[in-house]
Tab-separated table of C-alpha atoms in Angstrom:
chain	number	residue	atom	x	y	z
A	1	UNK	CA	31.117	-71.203	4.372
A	2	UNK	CA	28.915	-68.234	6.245
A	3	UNK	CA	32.240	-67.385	7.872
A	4	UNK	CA	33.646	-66.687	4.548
A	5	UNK	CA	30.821	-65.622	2.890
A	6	UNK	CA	30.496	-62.639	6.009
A	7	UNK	CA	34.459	-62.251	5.613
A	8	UNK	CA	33.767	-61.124	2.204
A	9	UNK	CA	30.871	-59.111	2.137
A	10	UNK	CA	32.191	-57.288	5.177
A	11	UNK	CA	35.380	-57.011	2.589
A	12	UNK	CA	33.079	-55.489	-0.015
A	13	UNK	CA	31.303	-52.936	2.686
A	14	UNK	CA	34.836	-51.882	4.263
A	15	UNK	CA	35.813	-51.011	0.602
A	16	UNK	CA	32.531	-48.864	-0.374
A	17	UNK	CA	32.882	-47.240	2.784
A	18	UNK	CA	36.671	-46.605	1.850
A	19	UNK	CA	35.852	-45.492	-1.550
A	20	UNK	CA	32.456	-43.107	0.043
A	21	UNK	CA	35.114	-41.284	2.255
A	22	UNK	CA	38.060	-40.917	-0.371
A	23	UNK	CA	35.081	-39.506	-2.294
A	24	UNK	CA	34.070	-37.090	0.660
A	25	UNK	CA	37.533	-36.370	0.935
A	26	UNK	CA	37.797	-35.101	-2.363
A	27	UNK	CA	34.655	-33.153	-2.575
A	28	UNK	CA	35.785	-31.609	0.945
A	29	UNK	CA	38.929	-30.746	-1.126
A	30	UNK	CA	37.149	-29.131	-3.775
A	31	UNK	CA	35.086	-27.494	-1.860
A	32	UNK	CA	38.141	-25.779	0.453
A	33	UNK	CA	39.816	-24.691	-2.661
A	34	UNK	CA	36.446	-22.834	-3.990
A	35	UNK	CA	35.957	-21.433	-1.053
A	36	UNK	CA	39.678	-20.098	-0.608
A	37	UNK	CA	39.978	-18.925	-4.391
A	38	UNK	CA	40.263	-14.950	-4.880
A	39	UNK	CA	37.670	-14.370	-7.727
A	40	UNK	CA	37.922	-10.773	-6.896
A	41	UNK	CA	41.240	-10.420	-7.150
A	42	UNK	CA	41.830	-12.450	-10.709
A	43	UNK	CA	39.590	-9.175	-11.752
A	44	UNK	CA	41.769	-7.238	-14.305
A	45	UNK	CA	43.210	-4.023	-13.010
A	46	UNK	CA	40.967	-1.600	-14.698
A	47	UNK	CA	37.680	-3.446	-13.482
A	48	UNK	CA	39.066	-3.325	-9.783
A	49	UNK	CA	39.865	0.643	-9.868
A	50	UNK	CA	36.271	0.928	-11.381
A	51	UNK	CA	34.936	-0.413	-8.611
A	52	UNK	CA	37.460	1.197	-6.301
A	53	UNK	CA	35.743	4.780	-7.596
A	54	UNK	CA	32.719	4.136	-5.890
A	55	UNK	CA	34.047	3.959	-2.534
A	56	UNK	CA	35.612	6.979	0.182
A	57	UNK	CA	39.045	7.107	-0.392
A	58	UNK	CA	40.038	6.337	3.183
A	59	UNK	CA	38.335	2.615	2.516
A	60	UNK	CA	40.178	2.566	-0.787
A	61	UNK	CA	43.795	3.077	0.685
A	62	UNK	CA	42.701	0.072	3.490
A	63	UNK	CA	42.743	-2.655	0.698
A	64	UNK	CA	46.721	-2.563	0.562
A	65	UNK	CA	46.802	-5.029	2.963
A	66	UNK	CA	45.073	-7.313	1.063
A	67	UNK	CA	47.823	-8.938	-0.693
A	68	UNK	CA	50.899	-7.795	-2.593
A	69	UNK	CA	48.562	-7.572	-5.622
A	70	UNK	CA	46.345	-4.654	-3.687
A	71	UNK	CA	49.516	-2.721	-2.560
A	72	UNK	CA	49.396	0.202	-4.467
A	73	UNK	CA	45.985	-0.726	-6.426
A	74	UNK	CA	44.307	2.281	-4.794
A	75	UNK	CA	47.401	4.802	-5.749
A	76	UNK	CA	45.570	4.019	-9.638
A	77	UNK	CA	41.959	4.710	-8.748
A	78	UNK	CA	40.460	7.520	-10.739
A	79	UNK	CA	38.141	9.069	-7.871
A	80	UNK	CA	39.173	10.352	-5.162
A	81	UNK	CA	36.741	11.386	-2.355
A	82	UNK	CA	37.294	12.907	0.989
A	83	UNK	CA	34.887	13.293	3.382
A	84	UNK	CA	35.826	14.843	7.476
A	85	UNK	CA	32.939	12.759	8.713
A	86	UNK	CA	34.920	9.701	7.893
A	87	UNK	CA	37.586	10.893	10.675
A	88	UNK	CA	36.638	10.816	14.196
A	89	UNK	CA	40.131	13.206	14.794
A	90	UNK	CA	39.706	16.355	13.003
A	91	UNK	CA	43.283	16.349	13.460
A	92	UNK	CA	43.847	13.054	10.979
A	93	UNK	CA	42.315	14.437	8.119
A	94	UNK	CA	44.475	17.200	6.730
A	95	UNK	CA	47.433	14.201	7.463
A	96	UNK	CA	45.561	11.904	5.341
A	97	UNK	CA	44.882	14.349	2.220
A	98	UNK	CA	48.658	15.161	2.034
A	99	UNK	CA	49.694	11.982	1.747
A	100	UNK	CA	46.619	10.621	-0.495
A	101	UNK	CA	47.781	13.832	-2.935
A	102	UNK	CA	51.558	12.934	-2.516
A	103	UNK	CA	51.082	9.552	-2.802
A	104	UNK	CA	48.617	9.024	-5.664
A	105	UNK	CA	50.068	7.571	-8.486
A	106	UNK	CA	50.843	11.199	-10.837
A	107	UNK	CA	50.369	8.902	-14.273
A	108	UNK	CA	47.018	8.152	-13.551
A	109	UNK	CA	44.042	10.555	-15.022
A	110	UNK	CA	42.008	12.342	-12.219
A	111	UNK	CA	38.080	11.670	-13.439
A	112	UNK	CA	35.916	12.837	-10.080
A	113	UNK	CA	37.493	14.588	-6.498
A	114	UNK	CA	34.720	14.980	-4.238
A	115	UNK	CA	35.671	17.418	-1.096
A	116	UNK	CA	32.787	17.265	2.329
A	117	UNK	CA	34.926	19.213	4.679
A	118	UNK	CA	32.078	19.573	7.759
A	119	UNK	CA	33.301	22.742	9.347
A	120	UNK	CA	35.968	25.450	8.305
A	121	UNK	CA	38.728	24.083	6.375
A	122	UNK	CA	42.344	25.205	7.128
A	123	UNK	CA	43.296	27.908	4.332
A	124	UNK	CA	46.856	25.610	3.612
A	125	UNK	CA	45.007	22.859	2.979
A	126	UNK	CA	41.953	24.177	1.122
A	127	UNK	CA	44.998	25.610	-0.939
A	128	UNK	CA	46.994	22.724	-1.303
A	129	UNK	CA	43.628	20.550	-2.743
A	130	UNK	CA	43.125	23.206	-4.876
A	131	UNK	CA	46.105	23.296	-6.635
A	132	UNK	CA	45.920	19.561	-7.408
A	133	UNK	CA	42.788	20.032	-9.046
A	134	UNK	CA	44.075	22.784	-11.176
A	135	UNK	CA	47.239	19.903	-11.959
A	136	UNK	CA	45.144	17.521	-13.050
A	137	UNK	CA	41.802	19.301	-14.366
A	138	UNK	CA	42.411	17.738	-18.248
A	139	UNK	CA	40.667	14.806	-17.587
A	140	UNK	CA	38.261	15.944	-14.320
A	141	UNK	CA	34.437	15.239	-14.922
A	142	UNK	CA	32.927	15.066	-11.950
A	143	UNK	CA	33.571	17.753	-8.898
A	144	UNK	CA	31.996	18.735	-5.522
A	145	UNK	CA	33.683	20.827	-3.081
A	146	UNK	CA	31.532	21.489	-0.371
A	147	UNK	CA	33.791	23.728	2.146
A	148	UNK	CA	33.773	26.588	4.402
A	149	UNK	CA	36.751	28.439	3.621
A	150	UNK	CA	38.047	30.937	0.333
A	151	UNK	CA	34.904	30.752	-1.859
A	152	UNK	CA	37.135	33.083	-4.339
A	153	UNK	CA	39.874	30.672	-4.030
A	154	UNK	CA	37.432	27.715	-5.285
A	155	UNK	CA	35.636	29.399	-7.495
A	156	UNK	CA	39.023	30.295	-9.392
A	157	UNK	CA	39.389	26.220	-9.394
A	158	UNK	CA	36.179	25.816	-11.397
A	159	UNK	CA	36.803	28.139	-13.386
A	160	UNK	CA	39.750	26.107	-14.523
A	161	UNK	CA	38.128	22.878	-14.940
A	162	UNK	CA	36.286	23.047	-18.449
A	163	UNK	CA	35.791	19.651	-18.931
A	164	UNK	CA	33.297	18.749	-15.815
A	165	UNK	CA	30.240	17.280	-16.493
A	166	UNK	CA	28.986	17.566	-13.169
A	167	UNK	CA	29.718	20.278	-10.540
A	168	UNK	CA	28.676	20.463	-7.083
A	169	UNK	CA	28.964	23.541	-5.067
A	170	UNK	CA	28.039	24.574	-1.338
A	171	UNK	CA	30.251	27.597	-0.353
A	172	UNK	CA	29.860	29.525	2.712
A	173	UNK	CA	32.376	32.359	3.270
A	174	UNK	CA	34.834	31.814	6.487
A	175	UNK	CA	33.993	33.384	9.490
A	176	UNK	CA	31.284	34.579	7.819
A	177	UNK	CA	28.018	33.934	10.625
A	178	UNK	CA	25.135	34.842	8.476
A	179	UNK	CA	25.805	32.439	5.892
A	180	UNK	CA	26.538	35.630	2.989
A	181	UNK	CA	26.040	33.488	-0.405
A	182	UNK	CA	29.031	33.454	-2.875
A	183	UNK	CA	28.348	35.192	-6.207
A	184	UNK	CA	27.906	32.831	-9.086
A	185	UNK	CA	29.122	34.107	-12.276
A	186	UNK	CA	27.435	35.111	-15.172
A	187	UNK	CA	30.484	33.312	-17.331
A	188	UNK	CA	31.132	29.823	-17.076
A	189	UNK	CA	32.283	28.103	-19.702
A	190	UNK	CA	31.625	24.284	-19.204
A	191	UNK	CA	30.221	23.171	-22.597
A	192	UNK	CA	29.993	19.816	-21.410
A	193	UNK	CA	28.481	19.776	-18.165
A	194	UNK	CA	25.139	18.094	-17.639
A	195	UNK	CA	24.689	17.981	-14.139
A	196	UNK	CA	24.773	21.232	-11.555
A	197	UNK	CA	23.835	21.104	-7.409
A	198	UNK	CA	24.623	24.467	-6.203
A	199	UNK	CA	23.804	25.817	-2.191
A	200	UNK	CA	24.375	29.107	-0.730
A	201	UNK	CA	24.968	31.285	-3.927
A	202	UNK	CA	23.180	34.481	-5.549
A	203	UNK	CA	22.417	34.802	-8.568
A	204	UNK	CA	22.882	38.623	-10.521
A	205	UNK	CA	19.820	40.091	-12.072
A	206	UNK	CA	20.553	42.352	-15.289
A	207	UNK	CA	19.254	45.345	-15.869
A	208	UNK	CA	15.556	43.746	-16.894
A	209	UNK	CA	15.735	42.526	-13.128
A	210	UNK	CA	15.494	38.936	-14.307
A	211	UNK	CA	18.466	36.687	-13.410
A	212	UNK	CA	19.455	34.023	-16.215
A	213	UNK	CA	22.628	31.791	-15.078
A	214	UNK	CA	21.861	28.762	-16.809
A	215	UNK	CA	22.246	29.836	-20.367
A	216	UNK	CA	25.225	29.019	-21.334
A	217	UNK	CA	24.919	25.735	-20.082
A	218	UNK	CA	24.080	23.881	-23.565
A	219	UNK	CA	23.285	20.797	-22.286
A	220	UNK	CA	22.564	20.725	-18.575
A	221	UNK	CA	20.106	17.841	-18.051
A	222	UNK	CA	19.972	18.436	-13.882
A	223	UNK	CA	20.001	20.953	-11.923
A	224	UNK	CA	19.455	21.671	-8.336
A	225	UNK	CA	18.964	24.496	-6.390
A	226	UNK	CA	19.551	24.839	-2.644
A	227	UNK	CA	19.093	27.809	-0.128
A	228	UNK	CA	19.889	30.355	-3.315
A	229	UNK	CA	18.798	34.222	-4.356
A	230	UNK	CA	18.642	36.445	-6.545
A	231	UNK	CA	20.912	40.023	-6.367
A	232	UNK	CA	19.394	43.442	-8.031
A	233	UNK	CA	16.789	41.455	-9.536
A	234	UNK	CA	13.191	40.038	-9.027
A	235	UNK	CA	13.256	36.836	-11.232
A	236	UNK	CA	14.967	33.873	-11.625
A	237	UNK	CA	14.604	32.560	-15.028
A	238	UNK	CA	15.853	29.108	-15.356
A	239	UNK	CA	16.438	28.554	-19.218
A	240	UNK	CA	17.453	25.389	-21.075
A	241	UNK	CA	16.366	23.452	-24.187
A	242	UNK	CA	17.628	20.481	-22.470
A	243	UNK	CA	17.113	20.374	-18.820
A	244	UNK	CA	14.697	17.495	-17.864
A	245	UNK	CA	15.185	17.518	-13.968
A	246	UNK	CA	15.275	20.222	-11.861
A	247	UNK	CA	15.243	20.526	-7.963
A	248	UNK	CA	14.767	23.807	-5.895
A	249	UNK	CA	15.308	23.492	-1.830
A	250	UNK	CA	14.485	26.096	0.833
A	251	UNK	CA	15.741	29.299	-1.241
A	252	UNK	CA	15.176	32.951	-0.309
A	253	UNK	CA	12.191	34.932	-0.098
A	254	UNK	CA	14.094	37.653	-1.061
A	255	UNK	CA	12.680	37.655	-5.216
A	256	UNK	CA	9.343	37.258	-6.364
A	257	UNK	CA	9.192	34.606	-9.581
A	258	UNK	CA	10.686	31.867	-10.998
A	259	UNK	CA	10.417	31.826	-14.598
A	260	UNK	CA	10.744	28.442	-16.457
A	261	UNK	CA	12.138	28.419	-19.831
A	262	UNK	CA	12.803	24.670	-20.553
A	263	UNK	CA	11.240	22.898	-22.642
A	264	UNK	CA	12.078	19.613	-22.168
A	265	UNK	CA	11.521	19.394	-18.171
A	266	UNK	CA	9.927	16.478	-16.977
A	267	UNK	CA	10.315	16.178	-13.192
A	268	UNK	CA	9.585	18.961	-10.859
A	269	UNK	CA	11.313	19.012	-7.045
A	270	UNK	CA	10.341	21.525	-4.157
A	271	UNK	CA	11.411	21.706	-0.708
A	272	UNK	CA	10.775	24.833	1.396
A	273	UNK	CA	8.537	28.115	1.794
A	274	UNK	CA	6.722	28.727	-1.804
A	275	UNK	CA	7.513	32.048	-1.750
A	276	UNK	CA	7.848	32.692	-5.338
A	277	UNK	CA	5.410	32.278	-7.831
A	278	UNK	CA	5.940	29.776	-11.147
A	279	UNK	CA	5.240	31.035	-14.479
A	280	UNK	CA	6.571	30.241	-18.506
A	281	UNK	CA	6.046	27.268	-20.893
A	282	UNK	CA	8.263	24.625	-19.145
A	283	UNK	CA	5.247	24.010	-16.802
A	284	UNK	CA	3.532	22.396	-19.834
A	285	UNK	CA	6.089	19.288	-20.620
A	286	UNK	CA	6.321	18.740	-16.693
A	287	UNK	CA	5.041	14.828	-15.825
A	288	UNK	CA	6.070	14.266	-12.369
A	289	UNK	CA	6.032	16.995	-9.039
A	290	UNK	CA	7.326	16.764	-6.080
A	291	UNK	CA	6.040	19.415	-3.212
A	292	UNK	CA	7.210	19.271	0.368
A	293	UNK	CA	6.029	22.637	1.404
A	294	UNK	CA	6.819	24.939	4.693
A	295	UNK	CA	4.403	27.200	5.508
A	296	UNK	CA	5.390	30.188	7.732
A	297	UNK	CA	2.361	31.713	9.417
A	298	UNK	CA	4.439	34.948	9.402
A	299	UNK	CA	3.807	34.478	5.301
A	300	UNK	CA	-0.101	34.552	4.585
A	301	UNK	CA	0.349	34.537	1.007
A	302	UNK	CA	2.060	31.166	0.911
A	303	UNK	CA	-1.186	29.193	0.822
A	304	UNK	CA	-2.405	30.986	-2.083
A	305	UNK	CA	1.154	31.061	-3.832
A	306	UNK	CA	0.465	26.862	-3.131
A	307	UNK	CA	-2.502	27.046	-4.068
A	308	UNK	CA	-1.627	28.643	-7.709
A	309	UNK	CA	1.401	25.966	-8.486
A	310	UNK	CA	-0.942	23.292	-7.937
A	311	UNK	CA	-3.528	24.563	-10.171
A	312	UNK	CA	-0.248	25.202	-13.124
A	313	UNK	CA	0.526	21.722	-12.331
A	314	UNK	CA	-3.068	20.038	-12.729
A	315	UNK	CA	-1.746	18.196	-16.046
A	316	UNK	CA	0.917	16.058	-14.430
A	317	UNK	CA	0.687	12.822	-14.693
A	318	UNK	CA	2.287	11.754	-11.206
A	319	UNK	CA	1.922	14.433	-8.124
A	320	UNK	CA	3.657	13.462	-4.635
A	321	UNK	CA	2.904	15.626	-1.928
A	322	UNK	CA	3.941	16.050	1.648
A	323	UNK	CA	1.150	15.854	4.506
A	324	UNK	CA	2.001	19.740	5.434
A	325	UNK	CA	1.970	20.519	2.025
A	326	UNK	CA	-1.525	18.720	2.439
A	327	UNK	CA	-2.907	21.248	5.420
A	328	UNK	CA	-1.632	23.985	3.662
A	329	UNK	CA	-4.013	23.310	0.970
A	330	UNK	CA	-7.030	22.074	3.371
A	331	UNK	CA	-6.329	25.567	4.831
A	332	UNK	CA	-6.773	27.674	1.785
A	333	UNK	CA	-10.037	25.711	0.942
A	334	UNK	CA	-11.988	26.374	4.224
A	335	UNK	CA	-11.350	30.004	3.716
């Protein structure tokens, strides 16, 4: 009777175990097939070529070999960016643009190109990106071309592109050595544009002296302002109902003030020698500054020119400063 009574409980045990691993089995199962299902690619199309935007083009074009549905995804994305660093060949990189521009599906709307060429740029190829832009300008927000190479060239490509609603420009002149700024000019019609980054350009005074390219930008909300001037002038007057950020970084000593006109500013950016001193009624709406300041011993008026921005700026309600900036200031006080 024990016998049997063991025979069947060890029956009983063999048959939970059985039924625990079938279990195990099946959980193992599930668990394989999560693991190996594509979310990502059951994404509809237009979700994957929004993400797609976000990334260098060169990465873009190395999902084909996902699968046959990633093939010619990337031909479809709407951004195209195209950056020399990404190439450790100078050589690849004009081989890769041509056949990105060739290649690139011709049905799909261009929305942002975004051109970081290093060094000098080959005039062919500076010509041939060009010229696509111009092709397919309809439907082009976003730009930045930031080349050495035919400033003329590119600035007859912006010229062309009236829908942008951000630009970003830094131009230096080939085989130009002392960095000669490129002339911005005192047309541009971009009605919708909102965001502007220029470096290396001058600005044209008229014949008040005062220099006042912003205007007919209706509603620029950012703009940022690197190693600029100002040409047969002594002012830069930076006016805008609607500007609320604006950024100025290591620009020339070369003019005297910087007139704000803008009503609606809010944060305040400065990298570089204070050369220039701040005046006008957008100081009064301004919450948050930013000062990283350079101070040239070969300038003594800096400190003082510091000195008077801070004491503008004493209503802000958030001030960041740099630890230079700082000893600048400790400087002018123990005098």
């Amino acid at each position: 009777m024990w016998r049997i009574s063991d025979s069947n409980e060890e029956s009983i045990i063999l048959e939970k175990i059985k039924r625990r691993r079938q279990c195990d089995n099946q959980n193992e199962e599930n668990d394989e097939n999560e693991v190996s299902e594509d979310r990502l690619s059951d994404l509809p199309d237009s979700v994957l070529l929004h993400i797609l935007s976000f990334l260098n083009t060169k990465h873009v074009v190395r999902t084909c070999i996902l699968s046959t549905r990633w093939k010619h995804l990337w031909k479809r994305t709407p951004a195209v960016t195209l950056y020399t660093s990404r190439f450790s060949i100078s050589k690849q990189f004009p081989i890769f643009v041509s056949k990105i521009l060739t290649l690139r599906d011709t049905s799909t709307a261009l929305h942002a190109l975004d051109l970081d060429c290093g060094g000098v740029i080959e005039p062919p190829l500076l010509k041939k990106i060009l010229n696509y832009i111009c092709s397919h300008n309809t439907n082009l927000q976003e730009l930045g071309i930031s080349v050495t190479g035919d400033t003329d060239l590119v600035m007859s490509c912006v010229f062309s592109c009236r829908a942008l609603t951000s630009l970003k420009l830094s131009l230096y002149p080939r085989g130009c050595y002392n960095s000669t700024p490129t002339l911005f000019p005192k047309s541009l019609n971009m009605p919708a544009l909102t965001n502007l980054d220029l470096t290396n350009f001058t600005f044209c005074g008229g014949e008040n002296g005062c220099a006042q390219p912003f205007l007919a930008f209706s509603r620029l909300n950012s703009l940022v302002i690197r190693s600029c001037t100002v040409k047969d002038g002594q002012t830069l007057n930076i006016s805008s109902e609607t500007l609320v950020n604006l950024a100025m970084h290591n620009n020339s000593p070369e003019f005297d003030k910087i007139e704000l006109s803008a009503p609606s500013l809010c944060t305040f950016t400065f990298i570089g020698s204070p050369y220039q001193q701040i005046c006008g009624d957008g100081l009064s709406s301004v919450k948050q500054v930013n000062i990283d300041a350079r101070h040239f011993l070969t300038w003594e008026k800096l400190p003082m020119v510091l000195l008077s921005w801070l004491q503008d700026l004493a209503n802000v309600k958030l001030l960041t400063v740099s630890s230079i900036t700082l000893q600048v200031c400790w400087h002018v006080l123990r005098l």
